[in-house]
Amino acid sequence: MTETNAFNNDEKSKRSRRHSSRRHSSSSTISSGSKSGRRQRAHKRCSISAFIGQLFFNFISKIIRLVFQLIYGVKGETMPAITDPILLESATSLARKIRKQELTSVQVVEAFICRIKEVNPKLNCCVDNRFDDALKDAAEADKLIKSGTHTEEELEKTKPYLGVPISTKDCIAVKGLLHTAGLYARKDVHATEDATAMALMRQAGAIPFALTNISEVCMWWESNNVVHGRTSNAYDSNRIVGGSSGGEGCIQSAAASPFGLGSDIGGSIRMPAFFNGIFGHKPSKLIVSNKGQFPMPFSDEQNSFLGIGPMSRFAEDLKPMLRIIAGEKAKELRLDEPVDLQKVRFFYQESDGGGRLVSPVDADLLAGMQRTVQHLRQKVKPVSVEKVQLEQFRQSTIIWFANMKDDSGYTFAHQLGDLKVSINPYVELVKWIFGASKHTFIGLLTAIMDKTQVQYGSSKYKHMVQKRDELRAEMQELLGEDGVLLYPTHPTVAPYHNEPIFRPINFSYTGIVNVLGFPATAVPLGQLGSEGVPLGLQVIANFNNDRLCLAVAEELERAFGGWARPEVKV
């Protein structure tokens, strides 16, 4: 009886424990499901909110565009026609003719000086010059050629651009010229020596002759500052030229310089090249020395994002320029290896997939992408032409901003203070309202926003660095050693002056490539769009595969015509 009771009691205890366990398990499942459901509902609400926010942004952007059209009218001023055939030659062609004594360097330099004097009152692209010294250098180049001490072949090898004038932006040092970076505090600063890249171009025979406009401290995508003023687009003087190499893009677009150097940390070569209808190449990371720029990067990471690169109306100039400015590292690029485009794998992506507060891609640009894809499939006939959608591109903006952070202690307010003091952007903003500040509105706004962005070392910073690394690995796997990605350089054609203030994040299409470190070339697509300004795209390749980008640029120039002359009413 005792054993039976004990057995029964034990069975009751087990059943009780099992029942309790089932109740606990059921309760845990309900609790877990409840939490999951709440997360899903919260995510859905966020998605709906983001969607509504983007619709509102797109609607407001269209209203703002209409307002600007009413303010500026349909088109800007007319550019003077290009009458001197010298202005229509590539830098490479000019160098060849100078070596062959079909042209003199003095003739060439004089032609471009005359063109600058002709267009600069309308465009304000050139902010300093060494015209007299350049003509003396040109005379010396002609003297060297006529002396016969070097054969034509020797000159081509040792001084491939002998006698050809070159321009660059006002943040890349040219000995004797202004070196302000668009900062009022530096308005009287002159460079005491050439930047490394310019020194290499000078050694190759090029003659520095003009300095071009930029944005304040090179950190905005319209070239305007209180030192030099604003630069206007040669196709439509009511439109921007981009930044920060905007003056450089403009001077070449107007046929006032045969070629030049730009620099790019968020698209500062490629956006101006796109808006001005020329070619511009951002090299692979750490290939071209950044020494001689102001401001310089504060960290090794930032230094890898920044790159000096070639800009020209003609694709054939890019590769020889890159070979020169890369110096000893040129061998890493294998630029002399031939590229068979039929063996290249082409990928294309039409948009970032809906980045927050980023404009939709213009219909003209989508049509340009489709024409390019059609040409590749029908004429080039490569291994493949495949449409892709890299989802991480949607987060390009936050990835760029986070990765730009460093532990130096310097903020954008320090940069506006010439790295000597940290300005108070709030005080300066009040002064700006009354016309008393020596800074641009967007510069002050950037300094204020800089303090609200992701901070170096934070969990969000680490998360975005991881996102960058994941995207980099994904693209490396996609592109391999024989692939290129065609991607919009910008979601819209050149906006009106000041319009970027209302679309500040659109630079993300170029900025993401900088933090990834890949090479990229901005390529004009010949014909102008429905708004009378250039169309284009960028070509991206894997590390040190710059030659693939450049080969595609040359092919698209042959197919669509490249640079278009801005000689009609614009």
Coordinates of C-alpha atoms in Angstrom, one line a residue:
M1 CA 0.0 0.0 0.0
T2 CA 2.8 2.4 0.9
E3 CA 4.7 1.5 -2.3
T4 CA 1.5 1.9 -4.4
N5 CA 0.8 5.3 -2.8
A6 CA 4.4 6.3 -3.4
F7 CA 4.2 5.2 -7.0
N8 CA 0.9 7.1 -7.5
N9 CA 2.3 10.2 -5.9
D10 CA 5.5 10.0 -8.1
E11 CA 3.3 9.8 -11.2
K12 CA 1.2 12.8 -10.2
S13 CA 4.4 14.7 -9.5
K14 CA 5.8 13.9 -13.0
R15 CA 2.5 14.8 -14.7
S16 CA 2.5 18.1 -12.7
R17 CA 6.0 18.9 -13.8
R18 CA 5.2 18.0 -17.5
H19 CA 2.1 20.2 -17.4
S20 CA 4.1 23.0 -15.8
S21 CA 6.8 22.6 -18.4
R22 CA 4.3 22.7 -21.3
R23 CA 2.7 25.8 -19.8
H24 CA 6.1 27.5 -19.4
S25 CA 7.1 26.4 -23.0
S26 CA 3.9 27.7 -24.4
S27 CA 4.3 31.0 -22.4
S28 CA 7.8 31.4 -23.7
T29 CA 6.7 30.7 -27.3
I30 CA 3.9 33.2 -27.0
S31 CA 6.3 35.8 -25.5
S32 CA 9.0 35.2 -28.2
G33 CA 6.3 35.3 -30.9
S34 CA 5.0 38.5 -29.4
K35 CA 8.4 40.1 -29.4
S36 CA 9.0 39.0 -33.0
G37 CA 5.7 40.3 -34.0
R38 CA 6.4 43.6 -32.4
R39 CA 9.7 43.9 -34.2
Q40 CA 8.1 43.1 -37.5
R41 CA 5.4 45.6 -36.9
A42 CA 7.9 48.2 -35.9
H43 CA 10.0 47.5 -39.0
K44 CA 6.9 47.7 -41.1
R45 CA 6.1 51.1 -39.6
C46 CA 9.6 52.3 -40.2
S47 CA 9.5 51.1 -43.8
I48 CA 6.2 52.9 -44.4
S49 CA 7.5 56.0 -42.7
A50 CA 10.6 55.9 -44.9
F51 CA 8.5 55.4 -48.0
I52 CA 6.3 58.3 -47.2
G53 CA 9.3 60.4 -46.3
Q54 CA 10.9 59.6 -49.7
L55 CA 7.7 60.4 -51.6
F56 CA 7.5 63.8 -49.8
F57 CA 11.2 64.5 -50.5
N58 CA 10.7 63.7 -54.2
F59 CA 7.6 65.9 -54.3
I60 CA 9.4 68.8 -52.6
S61 CA 12.4 68.4 -55.0
K62 CA 10.2 68.8 -58.0
I63 CA 8.6 71.9 -56.5
I64 CA 12.1 73.3 -55.8
R65 CA 13.2 72.5 -59.4
L66 CA 10.2 74.4 -60.7
V67 CA 11.0 77.4 -58.5
F68 CA 14.6 77.4 -59.7
Q69 CA 13.4 77.2 -63.3
L70 CA 11.2 80.3 -62.7
I71 CA 14.1 82.1 -61.1
Y72 CA 16.7 81.4 -63.7
G73 CA 14.6 80.9 -66.8
V74 CA 15.2 78.1 -69.3
K75 CA 18.8 78.7 -70.4
G76 CA 21.8 80.8 -69.5
E77 CA 24.3 82.8 -71.5
T78 CA 25.9 81.8 -74.9
M79 CA 29.5 80.7 -74.9
P80 CA 31.9 82.1 -77.5
A81 CA 32.4 79.7 -80.4
I82 CA 35.6 77.7 -80.6
T83 CA 37.4 79.1 -83.6
D84 CA 41.0 78.0 -83.1
P85 CA 41.5 74.4 -84.2
I86 CA 44.3 74.0 -81.6
L87 CA 41.6 74.1 -78.9
L88 CA 40.0 71.0 -80.4
E89 CA 43.1 68.7 -80.0
S90 CA 43.7 66.3 -77.2
A91 CA 46.7 66.9 -75.0
T92 CA 48.3 63.8 -76.4
S93 CA 47.8 65.0 -80.0
L94 CA 49.2 68.5 -79.1
A95 CA 52.3 66.9 -77.6
R96 CA 52.9 64.8 -80.7
K97 CA 52.5 67.9 -83.0
I98 CA 54.8 69.9 -80.8
R99 CA 57.5 67.2 -81.0
K100 CA 57.1 67.0 -84.7
Q101 CA 57.4 70.8 -84.9
E102 CA 54.0 71.0 -86.7
L103 CA 53.0 73.4 -83.9
T104 CA 55.1 75.3 -81.4
S105 CA 54.5 75.2 -77.7
V106 CA 54.2 79.0 -77.7
Q107 CA 51.4 78.8 -80.2
V108 CA 49.6 76.2 -78.1
V109 CA 50.0 78.0 -74.8
E110 CA 48.9 81.3 -76.4
A111 CA 45.8 79.7 -77.8
F112 CA 44.6 78.5 -74.5
I113 CA 45.5 81.7 -72.7
C114 CA 43.3 83.6 -75.3
R115 CA 40.5 81.1 -74.7
I116 CA 40.6 81.6 -70.9
K117 CA 40.5 85.4 -71.4
E118 CA 37.5 84.9 -73.7
V119 CA 35.4 82.6 -71.5
N120 CA 36.4 83.4 -67.9
P121 CA 34.4 86.6 -67.5
K122 CA 31.3 84.5 -68.1
L123 CA 32.3 81.3 -66.3
N124 CA 34.8 82.3 -63.5
C125 CA 36.7 79.0 -63.8
C126 CA 40.3 80.3 -63.7
V127 CA 41.2 82.0 -60.4
D128 CA 45.0 82.5 -60.8
N129 CA 47.5 82.0 -63.5
R130 CA 51.2 82.1 -64.5
F131 CA 50.7 83.1 -68.2
D132 CA 53.9 85.1 -68.6
D133 CA 56.0 82.3 -67.0
A134 CA 54.2 79.7 -69.0
L135 CA 55.0 81.4 -72.2
K136 CA 58.7 81.5 -71.2
D137 CA 58.5 77.8 -70.4
A138 CA 57.0 77.2 -73.8
A139 CA 59.8 79.1 -75.5
E140 CA 62.3 76.9 -73.7
A141 CA 60.4 73.8 -74.8
D142 CA 60.5 74.9 -78.4
K143 CA 64.2 75.7 -78.1
L144 CA 64.9 72.2 -76.7
I145 CA 63.0 70.5 -79.6
K146 CA 64.7 72.7 -82.3
S147 CA 68.2 72.0 -80.8
G148 CA 68.0 68.4 -82.0
T149 CA 69.8 67.2 -78.9
H150 CA 67.0 64.6 -78.4
T151 CA 65.2 62.5 -81.0
E152 CA 61.5 62.6 -81.3
E153 CA 61.3 59.1 -79.8
E154 CA 63.5 60.1 -76.9
L155 CA 61.3 63.1 -76.1
E156 CA 58.2 61.0 -76.3
K157 CA 59.6 58.6 -73.8
T158 CA 61.2 61.1 -71.3
K159 CA 58.9 64.1 -71.7
P160 CA 55.7 62.8 -73.3
Y161 CA 53.8 66.1 -72.7
L162 CA 56.6 68.5 -73.5
G163 CA 55.2 72.0 -74.2
V164 CA 51.6 71.2 -73.4
P165 CA 49.8 73.6 -70.9
I166 CA 48.1 72.0 -67.8
S167 CA 45.7 73.4 -65.2
T168 CA 44.7 72.2 -61.8
K169 CA 42.5 73.2 -58.9
D170 CA 43.2 75.6 -56.0
C171 CA 44.0 72.9 -53.5
I172 CA 46.8 71.2 -55.4
A173 CA 50.0 73.2 -55.0
V174 CA 51.6 74.9 -58.0
K175 CA 54.7 76.8 -57.0
G176 CA 54.1 80.5 -57.0
L177 CA 50.3 80.3 -57.4
L178 CA 47.5 80.7 -54.8
H179 CA 46.9 77.8 -52.5
T180 CA 43.8 78.8 -50.7
A181 CA 41.4 75.8 -50.8
G182 CA 38.7 78.4 -51.0
L183 CA 39.3 79.6 -47.4
Y184 CA 39.3 83.3 -46.7
A185 CA 41.9 82.8 -44.0
R186 CA 44.3 81.5 -46.8
K187 CA 43.4 84.1 -49.4
D188 CA 47.0 85.4 -49.5
V189 CA 48.7 82.0 -49.2
H190 CA 50.9 81.0 -52.2
A191 CA 52.4 77.5 -52.8
T192 CA 56.2 77.3 -52.2
E193 CA 56.6 74.1 -54.2
D194 CA 54.6 71.8 -56.5
A195 CA 52.4 69.0 -55.2
T196 CA 54.0 65.7 -56.0
A197 CA 51.5 64.9 -58.9
M198 CA 52.1 68.3 -60.5
A199 CA 55.8 68.0 -60.1
L200 CA 55.7 64.7 -62.0
M201 CA 53.6 66.3 -64.8
R202 CA 56.1 69.1 -65.0
Q203 CA 58.9 66.6 -65.2
A204 CA 57.0 65.0 -68.1
G205 CA 57.2 68.4 -69.9
A206 CA 53.7 69.8 -69.1
I207 CA 53.6 73.5 -68.4
P208 CA 51.4 74.6 -65.4
F209 CA 49.5 77.8 -66.6
A210 CA 46.2 78.1 -64.8
L211 CA 44.6 77.5 -61.4
T212 CA 40.9 76.7 -61.1
N213 CA 38.0 77.3 -58.7
I214 CA 36.8 74.9 -56.0
S215 CA 34.3 74.7 -53.1
E216 CA 35.2 75.9 -49.6
V217 CA 37.8 73.4 -48.2
C218 CA 36.9 71.1 -51.1
M219 CA 33.9 69.6 -49.2
W220 CA 30.8 70.5 -51.3
W221 CA 29.7 69.7 -54.7
E222 CA 29.2 73.2 -56.0
S223 CA 32.3 75.3 -56.7
N224 CA 31.7 78.5 -54.8
N225 CA 33.6 80.3 -52.0
V226 CA 34.2 83.8 -50.6
V227 CA 37.7 84.1 -52.0
H228 CA 36.9 83.5 -55.7
G229 CA 33.1 83.4 -56.0
R230 CA 31.0 81.0 -58.0
T231 CA 31.8 79.1 -61.2
S232 CA 29.1 78.6 -63.9
N233 CA 28.6 75.8 -66.4
A234 CA 29.6 76.3 -70.0
Y235 CA 26.5 74.5 -71.3
D236 CA 24.1 76.6 -69.1
S237 CA 25.5 79.4 -67.0
N238 CA 22.6 79.0 -64.6
R239 CA 23.8 75.6 -63.6
I240 CA 26.6 74.3 -61.4
V241 CA 29.9 72.8 -62.4
G242 CA 30.1 70.5 -59.5
G243 CA 32.8 70.3 -56.9
S244 CA 35.3 70.4 -55.6
S245 CA 37.1 70.1 -58.9
G246 CA 34.4 72.2 -60.6
G247 CA 36.5 74.9 -62.0
E248 CA 38.8 72.3 -63.5
G249 CA 35.9 70.5 -65.2
C250 CA 34.6 73.8 -66.4
I251 CA 37.8 75.2 -67.9
Q252 CA 38.3 72.0 -69.9
S253 CA 34.6 71.8 -71.0
A254 CA 35.0 75.3 -72.4
A255 CA 38.1 74.2 -74.3
A256 CA 40.2 76.6 -72.2
S257 CA 42.7 74.0 -71.0
P258 CA 43.8 70.8 -72.8
F259 CA 44.0 68.7 -69.6
G260 CA 44.3 69.0 -65.8
L261 CA 44.5 67.4 -62.4
G262 CA 41.7 67.0 -60.0
S263 CA 41.2 65.3 -56.6
D264 CA 38.4 63.1 -55.4
I265 CA 37.3 62.1 -51.9
G266 CA 33.6 61.9 -52.4
G267 CA 33.3 62.4 -56.2
S268 CA 35.2 65.6 -56.6
I269 CA 36.6 64.5 -60.0
R270 CA 33.7 62.5 -61.3
M271 CA 30.8 64.8 -60.5
P272 CA 32.5 67.8 -62.2
A273 CA 33.5 65.6 -65.1
F274 CA 29.9 64.5 -65.4
F275 CA 28.3 67.9 -65.1
N276 CA 30.8 69.4 -67.6
G277 CA 30.7 66.6 -70.1
I278 CA 34.4 65.5 -69.9
F279 CA 36.3 62.5 -68.7
G280 CA 37.7 62.2 -65.2
H281 CA 39.4 59.2 -63.5
K282 CA 39.6 58.5 -59.7
P283 CA 42.5 56.1 -59.4
S284 CA 42.7 53.0 -57.2
K285 CA 43.4 53.8 -53.6
L286 CA 47.0 54.8 -52.6
I287 CA 48.3 54.8 -56.2
V288 CA 48.8 58.5 -56.6
S289 CA 50.5 60.6 -53.9
N290 CA 48.3 63.2 -52.2
K291 CA 51.3 65.2 -51.0
G292 CA 50.9 68.9 -51.7
Q293 CA 47.1 69.2 -51.2
F294 CA 45.3 71.3 -48.7
P295 CA 43.6 70.1 -46.6
M296 CA 45.4 66.8 -46.3
P297 CA 43.7 63.7 -44.9
F298 CA 44.0 63.2 -41.1
S299 CA 44.3 59.4 -41.2
D300 CA 45.6 56.6 -43.3
E301 CA 42.0 55.6 -44.0
Q302 CA 41.1 59.0 -45.3
N303 CA 44.3 59.1 -47.3
S304 CA 43.1 55.9 -49.1
F305 CA 39.7 57.5 -49.9
L306 CA 41.3 60.6 -51.5
G307 CA 42.9 60.4 -54.9
I308 CA 44.4 62.8 -57.4
G309 CA 43.5 61.9 -60.9
P310 CA 43.5 63.1 -64.6
M311 CA 40.7 65.1 -66.2
S312 CA 40.4 65.8 -69.9
R313 CA 37.9 66.2 -72.8
F314 CA 39.5 63.2 -74.5
A315 CA 39.7 59.7 -73.2
E316 CA 43.1 59.0 -74.8
D317 CA 44.8 61.5 -72.3
L318 CA 43.8 59.6 -69.2
K319 CA 46.1 56.6 -69.3
P320 CA 49.3 58.4 -70.1
M321 CA 48.5 61.0 -67.4
L322 CA 47.8 58.3 -64.9
R323 CA 51.1 56.5 -65.8
I324 CA 53.0 59.8 -65.0
I325 CA 51.3 60.8 -61.8
A326 CA 51.4 57.3 -60.3
G327 CA 55.2 57.4 -60.4
E328 CA 56.8 54.2 -59.2
K329 CA 53.4 52.7 -58.4
A330 CA 52.3 52.8 -62.1
K331 CA 53.7 49.2 -62.5
E332 CA 51.0 48.0 -60.1
L333 CA 48.3 49.1 -62.6
R334 CA 49.7 47.1 -65.6
L335 CA 48.6 50.0 -67.8
D336 CA 50.5 48.6 -70.8
E337 CA 48.6 45.3 -70.8
P338 CA 46.1 45.3 -73.7
V339 CA 42.4 45.1 -72.8
D340 CA 40.1 42.9 -75.0
L341 CA 36.7 44.2 -74.2
Q342 CA 35.1 41.0 -75.6
K343 CA 36.7 39.2 -72.7
V344 CA 35.4 41.7 -70.1
R345 CA 32.3 40.9 -68.0
F346 CA 30.0 43.9 -67.8
F347 CA 27.6 44.6 -65.0
Y348 CA 25.3 47.5 -64.7
Q349 CA 23.1 49.0 -62.0
E350 CA 20.6 51.7 -62.8
S351 CA 20.1 53.2 -59.4
D352 CA 21.1 52.9 -55.7
G353 CA 17.8 51.1 -55.1
G354 CA 16.2 53.9 -53.2
G355 CA 18.7 55.6 -50.9
R356 CA 17.1 57.8 -48.2
L357 CA 16.7 61.5 -49.3
V358 CA 18.5 60.7 -52.6
S359 CA 16.9 61.8 -55.8
P360 CA 15.5 59.3 -58.3
V361 CA 17.6 58.8 -61.4
D362 CA 16.7 61.1 -64.3
A363 CA 14.9 59.5 -67.3
D364 CA 17.6 60.9 -69.6
L365 CA 20.3 59.1 -67.6
L366 CA 18.4 55.9 -67.5
A367 CA 18.0 56.1 -71.3
G368 CA 21.8 56.8 -71.6
M369 CA 22.5 53.7 -69.6
Q370 CA 20.3 51.6 -71.8
R371 CA 21.9 53.0 -75.0
T372 CA 25.3 52.0 -73.5
V373 CA 24.1 48.5 -72.6
Q374 CA 22.6 48.1 -76.1
H375 CA 25.9 49.2 -77.7
L376 CA 27.9 46.7 -75.7
R377 CA 25.6 43.8 -76.5
Q378 CA 25.3 44.6 -80.2
K379 CA 28.7 46.0 -81.1
V380 CA 31.2 44.9 -78.5
K381 CA 29.7 41.5 -77.8
P382 CA 31.6 40.8 -74.5
V383 CA 31.4 37.7 -72.4
S384 CA 28.3 39.0 -70.6
V385 CA 26.3 42.2 -69.9
E386 CA 24.3 41.6 -66.7
K387 CA 22.0 43.8 -64.7
V388 CA 22.7 43.7 -61.0
Q389 CA 21.3 45.3 -57.8
L390 CA 23.8 45.7 -55.0
E391 CA 21.5 46.3 -52.0
Q392 CA 24.2 48.0 -49.9
F393 CA 24.3 50.9 -52.3
R394 CA 21.1 52.1 -50.6
Q395 CA 23.2 52.9 -47.5
S396 CA 25.9 54.7 -49.4
T397 CA 25.4 58.0 -47.6
I398 CA 25.7 56.8 -44.0
I399 CA 28.5 54.4 -45.0
W400 CA 30.5 57.3 -46.5
F401 CA 29.9 59.7 -43.5
A402 CA 30.8 57.1 -40.9
N403 CA 34.0 56.0 -42.7
M404 CA 35.1 59.6 -43.1
K405 CA 35.4 59.9 -39.3
D406 CA 38.8 59.7 -37.6
D407 CA 40.4 60.0 -34.2
S408 CA 42.6 63.1 -35.0
G409 CA 40.4 65.4 -32.9
Y410 CA 40.0 67.8 -35.9
T411 CA 36.5 68.5 -37.1
F412 CA 35.2 70.4 -40.1
A413 CA 35.0 73.5 -37.9
H414 CA 38.8 73.2 -37.5
Q415 CA 39.2 72.9 -41.3
L416 CA 37.2 76.1 -41.7
G417 CA 39.6 77.7 -39.2
D418 CA 42.6 76.7 -41.4
L419 CA 43.5 74.0 -38.8
K420 CA 44.6 76.7 -36.4
V421 CA 41.3 77.3 -34.6
S422 CA 37.9 75.7 -34.5
I423 CA 35.4 78.3 -35.6
N424 CA 32.0 78.6 -33.9
P425 CA 29.6 77.7 -36.8
Y426 CA 26.6 79.1 -34.9
V427 CA 28.1 82.5 -34.4
E428 CA 29.3 82.5 -38.0
L429 CA 25.9 81.5 -39.2
V430 CA 24.4 84.6 -37.5
K431 CA 27.1 86.7 -39.0
W432 CA 26.4 85.2 -42.4
I433 CA 22.7 86.3 -42.2
F434 CA 24.0 89.9 -42.0
G435 CA 26.6 89.4 -44.6
A436 CA 29.5 89.5 -42.2
S437 CA 30.9 86.0 -42.3
K438 CA 33.9 84.9 -44.3
H439 CA 32.4 81.5 -44.9
T440 CA 29.8 80.0 -47.2
F441 CA 26.4 79.0 -45.9
I442 CA 26.9 75.4 -46.9
G443 CA 30.4 75.4 -45.2
L444 CA 28.8 76.5 -41.9
L445 CA 25.9 74.0 -42.3
T446 CA 28.4 71.2 -42.9
A447 CA 30.3 72.2 -39.7
I448 CA 27.1 72.0 -37.7
M449 CA 26.0 68.7 -39.2
D450 CA 29.5 67.3 -38.7
K451 CA 28.9 67.2 -34.9
T452 CA 25.6 65.3 -35.3
Q453 CA 27.0 62.5 -37.5
V454 CA 28.2 59.1 -36.5
Q455 CA 31.2 59.5 -34.2
Y456 CA 34.5 57.6 -34.5
G457 CA 34.7 54.5 -32.4
S458 CA 30.9 54.3 -31.7
S459 CA 29.0 51.1 -32.2
K460 CA 27.2 52.6 -35.2
Y461 CA 30.6 53.6 -36.6
K462 CA 31.9 50.1 -36.3
H463 CA 28.7 48.7 -37.8
M464 CA 29.1 51.0 -40.9
V465 CA 32.8 50.1 -41.3
Q466 CA 31.6 46.4 -41.3
K467 CA 29.0 47.3 -43.9
R468 CA 31.7 48.9 -46.1
D469 CA 33.9 45.8 -45.8
E470 CA 31.0 43.5 -46.7
L471 CA 30.1 45.6 -49.7
R472 CA 33.8 45.8 -50.8
A473 CA 34.1 42.0 -50.5
E474 CA 30.8 41.5 -52.5
M475 CA 32.0 43.8 -55.3
Q476 CA 35.5 42.2 -55.4
E477 CA 33.9 38.8 -55.8
L478 CA 31.5 40.2 -58.5
L479 CA 34.1 42.0 -60.5
G480 CA 37.1 39.7 -60.2
E481 CA 40.0 40.6 -62.5
D482 CA 37.9 40.9 -65.6
G483 CA 34.7 42.8 -64.6
V484 CA 33.4 46.4 -64.6
L485 CA 30.3 47.9 -63.2
L486 CA 28.4 50.7 -65.0
Y487 CA 26.7 52.9 -62.5
P488 CA 25.2 56.5 -62.6
T489 CA 27.7 59.2 -61.7
H490 CA 24.9 61.2 -60.2
P491 CA 21.1 60.7 -60.1
T492 CA 20.4 64.0 -61.9
V493 CA 22.0 66.2 -64.6
A494 CA 23.7 69.4 -63.5
P495 CA 21.4 71.3 -61.1
Y496 CA 20.9 75.0 -60.9
H497 CA 23.1 77.2 -58.7
N498 CA 22.3 76.6 -55.0
E499 CA 19.9 73.7 -55.8
P500 CA 22.3 71.1 -54.2
I501 CA 21.4 72.6 -50.8
F502 CA 18.1 71.0 -51.2
R503 CA 19.5 67.7 -52.5
P504 CA 22.7 67.4 -50.4
I505 CA 22.9 63.6 -50.3
N506 CA 23.0 63.0 -54.1
F507 CA 26.8 62.8 -54.0
S508 CA 26.4 59.3 -52.5
Y509 CA 26.6 57.8 -56.0
T510 CA 30.2 58.7 -56.2
G511 CA 31.2 58.9 -52.5
I512 CA 30.6 55.2 -51.9
V513 CA 33.3 54.3 -54.4
N514 CA 35.9 56.4 -52.5
V515 CA 35.4 54.5 -49.2
L516 CA 35.6 51.2 -51.1
G517 CA 38.8 52.3 -52.7
F518 CA 38.0 51.1 -56.3
P519 CA 39.0 53.0 -59.4
A520 CA 36.2 54.7 -61.3
T521 CA 36.0 56.8 -64.5
A522 CA 33.4 59.4 -65.4
V523 CA 32.4 59.0 -69.0
P524 CA 30.4 61.5 -71.1
L525 CA 27.9 60.0 -73.5
G526 CA 28.2 62.5 -76.3
Q527 CA 24.8 64.0 -76.9
L528 CA 23.2 66.5 -74.5
G529 CA 20.1 65.6 -72.6
S530 CA 16.6 67.2 -72.9
E531 CA 17.8 70.0 -70.5
G532 CA 20.7 70.9 -72.8
V533 CA 23.4 69.7 -70.4
P534 CA 25.7 66.6 -70.6
L535 CA 24.8 63.0 -69.8
G536 CA 27.1 60.3 -68.6
L537 CA 27.9 57.4 -66.3
Q538 CA 30.8 56.0 -64.3
V539 CA 32.8 52.8 -64.9
I540 CA 34.0 51.0 -61.7
A541 CA 36.6 48.2 -61.6
N542 CA 38.4 46.1 -58.9
F543 CA 41.5 47.3 -57.2
N544 CA 44.4 48.3 -59.6
N545 CA 42.2 47.4 -62.7
D546 CA 42.1 51.0 -63.7
R547 CA 43.1 50.0 -67.3
L548 CA 39.6 48.3 -67.6
C549 CA 37.9 51.6 -66.7
L550 CA 40.0 53.5 -69.2
A551 CA 39.5 51.0 -72.0
V552 CA 35.7 51.2 -71.6
A553 CA 35.9 55.0 -71.6
E554 CA 37.7 54.9 -74.9
E555 CA 35.2 52.5 -76.4
L556 CA 32.2 54.6 -75.3
E557 CA 33.9 57.8 -76.6
R558 CA 34.2 56.1 -80.0
A559 CA 30.6 55.0 -79.8
F560 CA 28.9 58.1 -78.6
G561 CA 31.3 61.0 -79.3
G562 CA 32.5 61.9 -75.8
W563 CA 32.8 65.6 -75.1
A564 CA 30.2 67.9 -77.0
R565 CA 31.1 71.4 -77.8
P566 CA 29.2 74.0 -75.7
E567 CA 28.8 76.6 -78.5
V568 CA 25.1 77.0 -78.8
K569 CA 22.9 79.2 -76.6
V570 CA 23.1 77.6 -73.2

